[in-house]
Short mmCIF file of C-alpha atoms (C1' of nucleotides) in Angstrom, two decimals:
data_model
loop_
_atom_site.label_atom_id
_atom_site.label_comp_id
_atom_site.label_asym_id
_atom_site.label_seq_id
_atom_site.Cartn_x
_atom_site.Cartn_y
_atom_site.Cartn_z
CA MET A 275 -72.74 -2.45 -37.88
CA GLY A 276 -73.27 -2.81 -34.17
CA ALA A 277 -71.10 -0.56 -31.71
CA ASP A 278 -69.35 -3.98 -30.63
CA GLN A 279 -68.23 -5.14 -33.90
CA HIS A 280 -67.06 -1.56 -34.93
CA LEU A 281 -64.90 -1.43 -31.92
CA VAL A 282 -63.60 -4.78 -33.33
CA VAL A 283 -62.92 -3.35 -36.77
CA SER A 284 -60.92 -0.50 -35.07
CA TRP A 285 -58.33 -2.65 -33.81
CA LEU A 286 -57.63 -4.35 -36.57
CA MET A 287 -54.44 -3.73 -38.60
CA ARG A 288 -54.43 -1.53 -41.62
CA VAL A 289 -51.70 -1.28 -43.48
CA ARG A 290 -50.94 0.40 -47.05
CA PHE A 291 -48.39 0.14 -49.77
CA ALA A 292 -48.07 3.15 -51.51
CA PRO A 293 -45.40 2.99 -55.02
CA SER A 294 -45.20 6.16 -56.53
CA PRO A 295 -45.29 5.49 -60.41
CA THR A 296 -42.06 6.30 -61.71
CA GLY A 297 -41.85 3.13 -64.02
CA ALA A 298 -41.55 -0.55 -63.56
CA LEU A 299 -41.78 -1.74 -59.81
CA HIS A 300 -38.60 -2.70 -58.68
CA ILE A 301 -37.78 -5.56 -56.22
CA GLY A 302 -37.11 -2.96 -53.26
CA GLY A 303 -40.69 -1.95 -53.59
CA ALA A 304 -41.98 -5.49 -54.26
CA ARG A 305 -40.59 -6.48 -51.24
CA THR A 306 -42.30 -3.67 -49.28
CA ALA A 307 -45.59 -4.72 -50.61
CA LEU A 308 -44.90 -7.88 -49.83
CA TYR A 309 -44.31 -7.27 -46.57
CA ASN A 310 -47.24 -5.04 -45.97
CA TRP A 311 -49.49 -8.46 -47.64
CA LEU A 312 -48.21 -10.53 -45.51
CA LEU A 313 -48.49 -8.79 -42.12
CA ALA A 314 -52.26 -7.79 -43.60
CA ARG A 315 -53.00 -11.16 -44.15
CA HIS A 316 -51.48 -12.42 -41.36
CA ALA A 317 -53.50 -10.14 -38.99
CA GLY A 318 -56.61 -10.66 -41.08
CA GLY A 319 -56.40 -6.85 -41.50
CA THR A 320 -56.62 -4.57 -44.84
CA LEU A 321 -54.12 -3.49 -47.59
CA VAL A 322 -54.92 -0.29 -49.03
CA LEU A 323 -53.39 0.60 -52.47
CA ARG A 324 -52.34 3.74 -52.84
CA ILE A 325 -50.77 5.66 -55.75
CA GLU A 326 -48.47 8.44 -54.82
CA ASP A 327 -48.87 10.38 -58.05
CA THR A 328 -48.39 13.83 -56.73
CA ASP A 329 -45.38 14.29 -59.00
CA ARG A 330 -47.38 15.17 -62.25
CA GLU A 331 -44.35 14.82 -64.18
CA ARG A 332 -43.80 11.05 -63.81
CA SER A 333 -46.90 10.08 -62.89
CA THR A 334 -48.33 8.35 -66.26
CA PRO A 335 -51.33 5.72 -66.29
CA GLU A 336 -49.11 3.64 -68.53
CA ASN A 337 -46.70 3.39 -65.10
CA VAL A 338 -49.30 3.17 -62.56
CA GLU A 339 -50.64 -0.27 -65.00
CA GLN A 340 -46.99 -1.38 -64.94
CA ILE A 341 -47.09 -1.44 -61.34
CA ILE A 342 -50.65 -2.85 -61.02
CA ASP A 343 -49.68 -5.98 -63.33
CA ALA A 344 -46.35 -6.30 -61.37
CA LEU A 345 -48.75 -7.17 -57.95
CA ARG A 346 -50.91 -8.94 -59.99
CA TRP A 347 -48.43 -11.56 -61.33
CA LEU A 348 -46.85 -11.59 -57.73
CA GLU A 349 -50.12 -12.60 -56.73
CA LEU A 350 -50.46 -9.98 -54.19
CA ASP A 351 -53.90 -8.76 -54.13
CA TRP A 352 -55.28 -5.29 -51.66
CA ASP A 353 -58.73 -5.14 -50.33
CA GLU A 354 -58.44 -0.92 -50.80
CA GLY A 355 -57.52 0.82 -53.59
CA PRO A 356 -55.75 2.12 -56.03
CA ILE A 357 -56.53 5.19 -54.37
CA SER A 358 -54.80 8.15 -56.25
CA GLN A 359 -53.37 10.84 -54.01
CA VAL A 360 -54.15 13.43 -56.33
CA SER A 361 -57.67 12.82 -56.53
CA ARG A 362 -57.41 13.82 -52.49
CA SER A 363 -56.12 17.07 -53.42
CA ASP A 364 -59.52 18.87 -51.94
CA ARG A 365 -59.07 17.37 -48.65
CA HIS A 366 -55.08 18.22 -49.03
CA GLN A 367 -56.12 21.70 -49.46
CA ASP A 368 -58.80 22.01 -46.67
CA VAL A 369 -56.34 21.03 -44.22
CA LEU A 370 -53.75 23.30 -45.51
CA ALA A 371 -56.07 26.06 -45.27
CA ARG A 372 -56.46 24.65 -41.71
CA LEU A 373 -52.92 24.73 -40.75
CA LEU A 374 -52.35 28.29 -42.46
CA GLU A 375 -55.11 29.46 -40.56
CA GLU A 376 -53.73 27.95 -36.71
CA GLY A 377 -50.16 29.35 -37.62
CA HIS A 378 -48.69 26.11 -37.83
CA ALA A 379 -47.92 26.59 -41.46
CA TYR A 380 -47.07 29.95 -43.21
CA ARG A 381 -46.45 30.98 -46.48
CA SER A 382 -42.77 31.87 -47.59
CA ASN A 383 -40.61 32.74 -50.58
CA ALA A 384 -37.37 31.42 -49.67
CA THR A 385 -35.18 30.19 -51.56
CA ALA A 386 -32.67 27.29 -51.99
CA GLN A 387 -29.99 30.07 -51.59
CA ASP A 388 -32.18 31.80 -48.56
CA VAL A 389 -31.94 28.38 -46.98
CA GLN A 390 -28.40 28.41 -47.59
CA ALA A 391 -27.17 31.89 -46.22
CA PHE A 392 -29.29 30.89 -43.25
CA LYS A 393 -27.29 27.97 -42.55
CA ASP A 394 -24.04 29.99 -43.09
CA GLU A 395 -24.99 32.40 -40.63
CA HIS A 396 -26.42 30.09 -38.06
CA GLY A 397 -24.50 26.86 -38.75
CA ALA A 398 -25.07 24.27 -40.86
CA GLU A 399 -26.65 22.18 -38.30
CA ARG A 400 -29.40 24.56 -37.92
CA GLY A 401 -32.91 23.88 -39.26
CA PHE A 402 -33.95 26.89 -41.69
CA ARG A 403 -36.76 29.13 -40.22
CA GLY A 404 -38.49 31.54 -42.55
CA VAL A 405 -40.38 34.45 -41.88
CA ALA A 406 -44.47 34.40 -42.98
CA GLU A 407 -44.84 36.51 -46.65
CA ASP A 408 -48.17 37.14 -48.05
CA GLU A 409 -47.72 34.82 -50.96
CA GLY A 410 -45.29 32.12 -51.92
CA ALA A 411 -45.21 28.31 -51.04
CA VAL A 412 -46.32 26.82 -47.60
CA ARG A 413 -43.82 25.70 -44.84
CA LEU A 414 -44.65 24.04 -41.76
CA ARG A 415 -43.24 25.38 -38.75
CA VAL A 416 -40.71 23.45 -36.79
CA PRO A 417 -40.43 24.22 -32.99
CA ASP A 418 -36.95 25.42 -31.94
CA GLU A 419 -37.41 23.14 -28.93
CA GLY A 420 -37.95 19.55 -28.23
CA GLU A 421 -37.35 16.69 -30.55
CA THR A 422 -39.50 14.06 -32.77
CA VAL A 423 -39.47 10.44 -31.64
CA VAL A 424 -40.11 7.74 -34.22
CA HIS A 425 -41.14 4.84 -32.79
CA ASP A 426 -39.94 1.91 -35.14
CA LEU A 427 -40.90 -1.48 -34.87
CA ILE A 428 -37.43 -2.77 -36.47
CA ARG A 429 -35.66 -0.01 -35.46
CA GLY A 430 -36.43 1.25 -31.96
CA ASP A 431 -36.70 5.05 -31.56
CA THR A 432 -34.96 7.30 -33.48
CA THR A 433 -34.71 10.86 -31.94
CA PHE A 434 -34.91 14.28 -34.23
CA ALA A 435 -34.09 17.60 -32.64
CA HIS A 436 -35.95 19.97 -33.74
CA ARG A 437 -33.43 22.41 -34.22
CA HIS A 438 -32.18 20.28 -36.68
CA ILE A 439 -34.81 20.48 -38.77
CA ASP A 440 -35.33 22.66 -41.67
CA ASP A 441 -39.29 24.11 -41.97
CA PRO A 442 -40.05 21.77 -44.52
CA VAL A 443 -42.27 22.77 -47.56
CA ILE A 444 -45.84 21.29 -47.58
CA ALA A 445 -47.58 22.99 -50.38
CA ARG A 446 -45.81 24.56 -53.62
CA ALA A 447 -46.68 28.29 -54.61
CA ASP A 448 -49.63 26.93 -56.86
CA GLY A 449 -51.05 25.63 -54.04
CA SER A 450 -50.09 21.68 -54.80
CA VAL A 451 -49.28 19.44 -52.04
CA LEU A 452 -46.01 17.84 -51.29
CA TYR A 453 -45.11 14.46 -50.25
CA ASN A 454 -44.38 14.58 -47.00
CA PHE A 455 -47.55 16.57 -46.27
CA ALA A 456 -49.90 14.23 -47.78
CA VAL A 457 -48.72 11.29 -47.18
CA ALA A 458 -49.37 11.84 -43.45
CA ILE A 459 -53.13 13.06 -44.27
CA ASP A 460 -53.40 10.19 -46.89
CA ASP A 461 -52.21 7.75 -43.81
CA LEU A 462 -54.45 9.30 -41.30
CA ASP A 463 -57.79 9.57 -43.02
CA ALA A 464 -57.34 5.73 -44.60
CA GLY A 465 -57.19 4.96 -40.68
CA ILE A 466 -53.56 3.36 -41.39
CA THR A 467 -52.59 1.53 -38.43
CA HIS A 468 -48.94 0.71 -39.41
CA VAL A 469 -46.60 2.19 -41.90
CA VAL A 470 -43.93 -0.21 -43.64
CA ARG A 471 -41.98 1.46 -45.90
CA GLY A 472 -38.08 1.26 -47.04
CA GLU A 473 -35.67 2.67 -45.09
CA ASP A 474 -35.14 6.06 -47.44
CA HIS A 475 -38.32 7.38 -45.88
CA LEU A 476 -37.17 7.41 -41.95
CA SER A 477 -35.29 10.76 -42.41
CA ASN A 478 -38.64 12.61 -43.37
CA THR A 479 -40.94 10.55 -40.86
CA PRO A 480 -40.61 13.33 -38.02
CA LYS A 481 -42.21 15.97 -40.55
CA GLN A 482 -44.82 13.91 -41.17
CA LEU A 483 -45.02 13.32 -37.30
CA LEU A 484 -44.81 16.86 -36.96
CA VAL A 485 -48.06 17.42 -39.43
CA LEU A 486 -49.81 14.96 -37.26
CA GLU A 487 -49.11 16.94 -34.41
CA ALA A 488 -50.10 20.10 -35.50
CA LEU A 489 -53.59 18.67 -36.68
CA GLY A 490 -53.58 17.08 -33.03
CA ALA A 491 -54.10 13.66 -35.01
CA SER A 492 -52.41 10.19 -33.15
CA GLN A 493 -49.90 8.73 -34.99
CA PRO A 494 -49.43 5.09 -36.91
CA VAL A 495 -46.77 2.75 -35.84
CA TYR A 496 -43.98 2.90 -38.07
CA ALA A 497 -41.39 -0.13 -39.59
CA HIS A 498 -38.57 1.05 -41.85
CA LEU A 499 -37.31 -1.69 -44.08
CA PRO A 500 -33.76 -1.95 -44.95
CA LEU A 501 -33.24 -0.55 -48.64
CA LEU A 502 -32.33 -3.28 -50.76
CA HIS A 503 -28.58 -3.28 -52.80
CA GLY A 504 -27.09 -4.92 -55.54
CA PRO A 505 -24.50 -7.32 -56.13
CA ASP A 506 -21.91 -4.80 -55.57
CA GLY A 507 -23.20 -3.39 -52.86
CA LYS A 508 -24.56 -0.35 -54.67
CA LYS A 509 -27.92 0.64 -55.26
CA LEU A 510 -30.24 -1.89 -57.38
CA SER A 511 -30.09 -0.84 -61.11
CA LYS A 512 -30.53 -2.34 -64.34
CA ARG A 513 -26.87 -3.01 -64.47
CA HIS A 514 -27.82 -6.09 -62.23
CA GLY A 515 -29.50 -8.19 -64.41
CA ALA A 516 -33.12 -8.77 -63.43
CA ALA A 517 -33.91 -5.96 -60.65
CA SER A 518 -37.61 -5.22 -61.35
CA VAL A 519 -40.65 -7.29 -61.39
CA GLN A 520 -41.30 -7.74 -64.98
CA GLU A 521 -37.49 -8.42 -65.71
CA LEU A 522 -37.80 -11.34 -62.77
CA ARG A 523 -41.43 -12.36 -64.91
CA ALA A 524 -39.28 -12.25 -68.19
CA ALA A 525 -36.53 -14.16 -66.68
CA GLY A 526 -38.60 -17.18 -66.23
CA TYR A 527 -39.18 -17.11 -62.45
CA LEU A 528 -42.25 -17.91 -60.38
CA PRO A 529 -44.14 -15.65 -58.45
CA GLU A 530 -44.47 -17.97 -55.36
CA ALA A 531 -40.30 -18.63 -55.73
CA VAL A 532 -39.70 -14.90 -55.67
CA ARG A 533 -42.30 -14.63 -52.72
CA ASN A 534 -40.44 -16.70 -50.66
CA TYR A 535 -36.48 -15.18 -51.59
CA LEU A 536 -38.00 -11.71 -51.03
CA ALA A 537 -39.16 -12.60 -48.01
CA LEU A 538 -35.89 -14.12 -46.78
CA LEU A 539 -34.39 -10.89 -48.06
CA GLY A 540 -34.14 -9.14 -44.90
CA TRP A 541 -36.05 -11.72 -42.72
CA GLY A 542 -35.24 -14.64 -41.01
CA ASP A 543 -36.98 -16.85 -38.62
CA ALA A 544 -35.77 -18.43 -35.70
CA ASP A 545 -35.85 -22.27 -37.31
CA ASP A 546 -33.62 -20.93 -40.40
CA GLU A 547 -35.99 -22.80 -42.87
CA THR A 548 -35.28 -21.81 -46.15
CA ILE A 549 -37.96 -22.94 -48.42
CA ILE A 550 -41.17 -21.27 -46.87
CA SER A 551 -44.52 -21.61 -49.04
CA THR A 552 -46.70 -18.27 -49.13
CA PRO A 553 -49.29 -19.88 -46.19
CA GLU A 554 -46.76 -20.38 -44.01
CA LEU A 555 -44.79 -17.10 -44.54
CA ILE A 556 -48.55 -15.50 -43.77
CA GLN A 557 -48.20 -17.89 -40.43
CA ARG A 558 -44.81 -17.14 -39.30
CA PHE A 559 -43.67 -13.84 -40.74
CA ARG A 560 -43.04 -11.10 -38.05
CA ILE A 561 -42.43 -7.43 -38.56
CA GLU A 562 -39.99 -7.06 -35.44
CA ARG A 563 -37.66 -10.17 -36.70
CA VAL A 564 -37.23 -8.03 -39.68
CA ALA A 565 -33.24 -7.44 -40.34
CA ARG A 566 -31.94 -3.63 -39.98
CA ASN A 567 -28.86 -4.21 -42.04
CA PRO A 568 -29.49 -3.48 -45.95
CA ALA A 569 -29.59 -6.56 -48.13
CA ARG A 570 -27.97 -7.22 -51.56
CA PHE A 571 -30.21 -8.88 -54.37
CA ASP A 572 -28.84 -12.33 -55.37
CA GLU A 573 -29.98 -14.16 -58.45
CA GLN A 574 -28.04 -16.62 -57.93
CA LYS A 575 -29.83 -17.91 -54.73
CA LEU A 576 -33.06 -17.13 -56.52
CA ARG A 577 -32.14 -19.31 -59.30
CA TRP A 578 -31.32 -22.22 -56.67
CA LEU A 579 -34.70 -21.33 -54.81
CA ASN A 580 -37.09 -21.45 -58.31
CA GLY A 581 -35.33 -24.50 -59.43
CA ARG A 582 -36.70 -26.30 -55.90
CA TYR A 583 -40.45 -24.58 -56.87
CA MET A 584 -39.93 -25.75 -60.48
CA ARG A 585 -39.52 -29.19 -58.97
CA GLU A 586 -42.20 -29.20 -57.10
CA LEU A 587 -44.49 -28.32 -59.03
CA ASP A 588 -46.41 -31.53 -60.79
CA THR A 589 -46.12 -32.08 -64.58
CA ASP A 590 -49.38 -30.87 -65.57
CA GLU A 591 -48.77 -27.68 -63.69
CA LEU A 592 -45.23 -27.01 -64.91
CA THR A 593 -46.73 -27.57 -68.63
CA ARG A 594 -49.47 -25.07 -68.11
CA ARG A 595 -46.52 -22.53 -66.69
CA LEU A 596 -43.92 -23.21 -69.49
CA GLU A 597 -46.52 -22.99 -72.22
CA ALA A 598 -47.88 -19.86 -71.01
CA TYR A 599 -44.20 -18.37 -71.07
CA THR A 600 -43.07 -19.67 -74.63
CA GLY A 601 -46.83 -19.16 -76.47
CA ARG A 602 -46.28 -22.83 -77.68
CA GLU A 603 -48.35 -25.76 -76.71
CA GLY A 604 -48.22 -29.70 -76.76
CA LEU A 605 -44.99 -29.52 -74.53
CA ARG A 606 -45.93 -31.79 -71.98
CA ASP A 607 -43.84 -34.99 -73.51
CA ALA A 608 -40.85 -32.73 -73.35
CA VAL A 609 -41.69 -30.89 -70.03
CA ALA A 610 -41.79 -34.38 -68.32
CA ILE A 611 -38.36 -35.39 -69.24
CA SER A 612 -36.78 -31.83 -68.62
CA GLU A 613 -37.94 -31.12 -65.38
CA GLU A 614 -35.13 -32.26 -63.46
CA LYS A 615 -32.93 -30.45 -65.72
CA VAL A 616 -34.08 -26.59 -65.71
CA GLN A 617 -34.29 -23.75 -63.10
CA THR A 618 -36.19 -21.15 -64.63
CA LEU A 619 -39.18 -20.99 -67.33
CA ALA A 620 -36.29 -19.79 -69.44
CA ASP A 621 -34.27 -22.72 -69.09
CA PHE A 622 -36.93 -25.28 -70.87
CA TRP A 623 -36.52 -23.63 -74.77
CA PRO A 624 -32.81 -24.21 -75.07
CA LEU A 625 -32.75 -27.64 -73.30
CA ALA A 626 -35.52 -28.85 -75.07
CA GLY A 627 -36.80 -26.95 -78.00
CA PHE A 628 -34.67 -29.15 -80.57
CA ILE A 629 -37.76 -31.43 -80.30
CA PHE A 630 -40.02 -29.14 -81.54
CA ASP A 631 -37.73 -26.96 -83.77
CA GLY A 632 -35.10 -29.56 -85.08
CA PRO A 633 -31.67 -30.01 -84.05
CA ALA A 634 -29.19 -26.73 -82.99
CA ASP A 635 -26.36 -25.86 -84.99
CA ASP A 636 -23.06 -26.72 -83.28
CA PRO A 637 -20.24 -27.28 -85.22
CA ALA A 638 -18.23 -28.08 -82.43
CA ALA A 639 -20.74 -31.01 -81.23
CA ARG A 640 -20.65 -32.57 -84.71
CA GLU A 641 -16.89 -32.47 -85.21
CA LYS A 642 -16.27 -34.02 -81.44
CA TRP A 643 -18.77 -36.87 -81.45
CA LEU A 644 -19.90 -37.46 -85.37
CA GLY A 645 -16.53 -38.44 -86.52
CA GLU A 646 -15.69 -41.71 -88.20
CA GLU A 647 -16.14 -43.39 -84.94
CA GLY A 648 -19.23 -41.61 -84.08
CA ARG A 649 -21.10 -42.12 -87.25
CA ALA A 650 -20.10 -46.02 -86.96
CA ALA A 651 -21.69 -46.14 -83.63
CA LEU A 652 -24.65 -43.97 -84.74
CA ALA A 653 -25.02 -46.66 -87.78
CA ASP A 654 -25.13 -49.36 -85.29
CA VAL A 655 -27.76 -47.48 -82.85
CA ARG A 656 -29.86 -47.05 -86.29
CA ALA A 657 -30.14 -50.45 -86.90
CA ALA A 658 -31.09 -51.27 -83.54
CA LEU A 659 -33.84 -48.89 -83.24
CA ALA A 660 -35.19 -49.72 -86.31
CA GLU A 661 -36.34 -52.97 -84.51
CA VAL A 662 -37.14 -51.40 -81.15
CA GLU A 663 -41.15 -52.27 -80.83
CA PRO A 664 -42.83 -50.41 -79.23
CA PHE A 665 -40.74 -47.70 -78.90
CA THR A 666 -40.52 -46.96 -75.66
CA VAL A 667 -38.07 -45.93 -73.06
CA GLU A 668 -38.23 -49.73 -71.62
CA GLN A 669 -37.55 -51.01 -75.14
CA VAL A 670 -35.12 -47.98 -76.12
CA GLU A 671 -32.81 -48.22 -73.42
CA PRO A 672 -31.67 -52.04 -73.90
CA ALA A 673 -31.43 -51.89 -77.17
CA LEU A 674 -28.71 -48.98 -77.11
CA ARG A 675 -27.22 -50.59 -74.05
CA ALA A 676 -26.64 -53.98 -76.40
CA VAL A 677 -25.04 -51.67 -79.13
CA VAL A 678 -22.36 -50.46 -76.22
CA GLU A 679 -21.92 -53.81 -75.43
CA ALA A 680 -21.28 -55.47 -79.18
CA ARG A 681 -19.10 -52.51 -79.69
CA GLY A 682 -17.11 -52.70 -76.75
CA ALA A 683 -17.34 -48.91 -76.48
CA LYS A 684 -18.05 -47.14 -73.38
CA PRO A 685 -21.52 -45.74 -72.61
CA ARG A 686 -20.84 -42.11 -73.86
CA GLU A 687 -19.06 -43.05 -77.19
CA VAL A 688 -22.59 -44.01 -78.19
CA PHE A 689 -24.77 -42.25 -76.74
CA GLN A 690 -23.32 -38.64 -77.53
CA PRO A 691 -23.31 -39.14 -81.19
CA VAL A 692 -27.04 -40.19 -80.85
CA ARG A 693 -27.27 -36.85 -78.32
CA VAL A 694 -26.15 -35.07 -81.32
CA ALA A 695 -27.58 -36.52 -84.01
CA LEU A 696 -31.13 -35.56 -82.10
CA ALA A 697 -30.38 -32.32 -80.21
CA GLY A 698 -27.80 -30.97 -82.46
CA THR A 699 -25.67 -30.24 -79.08
CA THR A 700 -24.30 -32.23 -76.32
CA VAL A 701 -26.63 -31.29 -73.71
CA SER A 702 -30.50 -32.65 -73.63
CA PRO A 703 -32.59 -34.45 -71.63
CA GLY A 704 -31.85 -38.17 -71.11
CA ILE A 705 -31.56 -39.56 -74.27
CA PHE A 706 -33.56 -42.59 -73.88
CA GLU A 707 -36.11 -40.22 -72.85
CA THR A 708 -35.84 -37.91 -75.33
CA LEU A 709 -35.56 -40.67 -78.10
CA ALA A 710 -39.36 -41.85 -76.81
CA VAL A 711 -40.77 -38.82 -76.66
CA LEU A 712 -39.62 -38.06 -80.45
CA GLY A 713 -41.09 -41.17 -81.68
CA ARG A 714 -39.52 -43.99 -84.21
CA ASP A 715 -40.05 -41.92 -87.54
CA ALA A 716 -38.47 -38.80 -86.13
CA SER A 717 -35.64 -40.09 -84.45
CA LEU A 718 -34.44 -42.20 -87.54
CA GLU A 719 -34.77 -39.27 -89.88
CA ARG A 720 -32.67 -36.98 -87.89
CA ILE A 721 -29.84 -40.08 -87.03
CA ASP A 722 -30.51 -40.45 -91.12
CA ARG A 723 -29.65 -36.79 -91.58
CA ALA A 724 -26.42 -37.12 -89.56
CA LEU A 725 -25.27 -39.73 -90.90
CA ALA A 726 -26.04 -38.63 -94.24
CA ALA A 727 -23.93 -34.88 -93.64
"C1'" G B 293 -21.32 20.30 -45.03
"C1'" C B 294 -24.98 18.63 -41.61
"C1'" C B 295 -28.68 15.16 -39.80
"C1'" C B 296 -30.00 10.01 -39.20
"C1'" C B 297 -29.28 4.54 -39.95
"C1'" C B 298 -26.39 0.36 -40.35
"C1'" A B 299 -22.15 -3.56 -39.64
"C1'" U B 300 -21.65 -12.19 -38.42
"C1'" G B 301 -17.91 -16.18 -43.94
"C1'" G B 302 -18.36 -13.94 -51.40
"C1'" U B 303 -24.08 -13.29 -49.93
"C1'" G B 304 -28.92 -14.06 -47.13
"C1'" U B 305 -29.32 -15.00 -42.55
"C1'" A B 306 -29.27 -17.69 -36.62
"C1'" G B 307 -27.29 -16.03 -32.10
"C1'" C B 308 -30.11 -11.87 -27.84
"C1'" G B 309 -22.70 -12.37 -22.04
"C1'" G B 310 -20.19 -18.34 -21.12
"C1'" U B 311 -21.44 -22.11 -28.08
"C1'" C B 312 -16.59 -26.76 -31.58
"C1'" A B 313 -20.53 -19.06 -34.24
"C1'" G B 314 -25.84 -22.67 -36.42
"C1'" C B 315 -28.48 -22.91 -41.56
"C1'" A B 316 -29.05 -21.57 -46.54
"C1'" C B 317 -26.92 -19.92 -51.51
"C1'" G B 318 -21.88 -19.75 -53.89
"C1'" C B 319 -17.37 -22.13 -54.05
"C1'" A B 320 -14.00 -26.99 -54.41
"C1'" U B 321 -13.86 -32.28 -53.88
"C1'" G B 322 -15.74 -37.05 -54.05
"C1'" C B 323 -20.17 -40.37 -54.69
"C1'" C B 324 -23.52 -40.97 -58.52
"C1'" U B 325 -24.02 -41.08 -64.13
"C1'" U B 326 -25.21 -41.48 -71.52
"C1'" U B 327 -24.76 -35.24 -71.65
"C1'" C B 328 -26.49 -31.23 -68.46
"C1'" A B 329 -28.60 -31.08 -64.39
"C1'" C B 330 -30.71 -33.17 -59.86
"C1'" G B 331 -29.74 -35.81 -55.07
"C1'" C B 332 -26.20 -37.36 -51.53
"C1'" A B 333 -21.41 -36.79 -48.71
"C1'" U B 334 -17.36 -33.79 -47.39
"C1'" G B 335 -14.64 -29.66 -46.90
"C1'" U B 336 -13.62 -23.99 -47.94
"C1'" A B 337 -14.84 -18.95 -45.63
"C1'" G B 338 -16.73 -15.10 -40.94
"C1'" C B 339 -18.22 -11.93 -35.47
"C1'" A B 340 -14.34 -4.63 -39.49
"C1'" C B 341 -11.09 -1.98 -35.77
"C1'" G B 342 -10.11 0.69 -31.01
"C1'" G B 343 -11.10 1.61 -26.56
"C1'" G B 344 -14.19 0.36 -22.35
"C1'" U B 345 -18.14 -2.56 -18.75
"C1'" U B 346 -17.89 -7.58 -17.05
"C1'" C B 347 -14.75 -13.15 -13.68
"C1'" G B 348 -16.34 -13.65 -19.17
"C1'" A B 349 -17.77 -10.06 -24.94
"C1'" U B 350 -20.17 -11.82 -31.51
"C1'" U B 351 -23.31 -9.91 -28.28
"C1'" C B 352 -23.71 -4.21 -23.81
"C1'" C B 353 -21.52 1.25 -23.94
"C1'" C B 354 -18.22 5.24 -26.70
"C1'" G B 355 -15.02 6.43 -30.17
"C1'" U B 356 -12.81 5.38 -35.36
"C1'" U B 357 -13.50 3.09 -40.44
"C1'" G B 358 -16.81 1.28 -43.98
"C1'" G B 359 -21.31 1.23 -46.11
"C1'" G B 360 -25.89 3.38 -46.80
"C1'" G B 361 -30.42 6.80 -46.62
"C1'" G B 362 -32.12 11.88 -45.92
"C1'" U B 363 -31.16 17.00 -46.34
"C1'" A B 364 -36.09 19.61 -53.73
"C1'" C B 365 -41.79 24.35 -54.27
"C1'" C B 366 -39.04 14.81 -56.01
"C1'" A B 367 -41.60 10.61 -54.15
#
RNA sequence: GCCCCCAUGGUGUAGCGGUCAGCACGCAUGCCUUUCACGCAUGUAGCACGGGUUCGAUUCCCGUUGGGGGUACCA
């Protein structure tokens, strides 16, 4: 690589997604990943995946795998990593030693009680300052004077007075480093240019900046995303239905619809479009336009959006998705007549499963539509259907309408009994289409059964 | 407690000193119609409150209230 090219590379955007593997990837984390991905793809930059696993208790291989699965399902790829934060502990130790050596950090055995005692004496707003000891945890020295300003692409500048900041513990007594230290070093070493993460990290940013400053390193540009809440305004949790990516997947949502929805949750373009394909998103997404206020996750809108995406897929593709989702095969004909009626992949089977598994059992439907009148109509339909040739929608429809006319009935008085006979319920795809998909034999058999019951 | 962030209909957002405050979801009604949907049409509902600044504030400043985050030898 020549010098010129190197210069170009150094100007490119490098972002990262750094989840801590504490379980399933939540929607908030998924959105953070999406925004970073959008930024990287838009700028032709690099997305680094780093696993923040310094908390050994919660970081299990299963949890890491869950996050990677979720990203794959969302079709968000990364260019470097996954890098385990723990795997970088040698480097962390080197930097820690240097900070200790240069006096930017010190060892201390101060406990939470000691910190409280300090505040009782100096005032609650006064940041804790410890005294150097021979052993104990490592604390970063925060100056008493001055302030640290976080320059944020979304929020502008936020100023933190040093006198309010506690000397943060950056390494445990056993030497293992803590998040606020490791994250600063890792982002620095990875050459991250833009740190895009949740707002819950904003208050800790000055500590990370102080670490960087102690090292004489330059700082990245920050962008803190507003947090996501549940429908009730409270923190998002399992109580709110699908709160994790795997739950969204299980609920039958399409990854492209989820990307579209998540992109709009906290971000809006000037032209106010709602349906935005991923390529368009890459082209139009601007981190500066991300909203500052927290957003609520609204599954109703996701459902609507998902329905729009479902209807945009052609029948073959939708069939592939549905077959993968249900684990069944030979669904195409049933899919073709159900497309307009489902909003999620999960909606399909309850609507059209009767075609394969036989009529559902809905006593109320039978009672209402298969009484004396219903059976009489059904018998007429059976007779008419026996003559239809070929057994196609084009031939079936006029035959049934002729029955309606001959009986002087309302359409529903004839069609609903047929529907209940075939599906067992009052809801199904169009009746002519359903008949055609079922075929003459199966249709007549089901009608006979309803008549005999 | 202390530090920090945020505030447009029920929800997500557009707006960046003068607009009938726009769009989407939802909800309601109508049309379509064999069920359920889809689609189409119409309607419903909002600038948290109080002070300023200004000829004029949804928009700028301050405060209040209300949410949220941080304050761990968690991330």
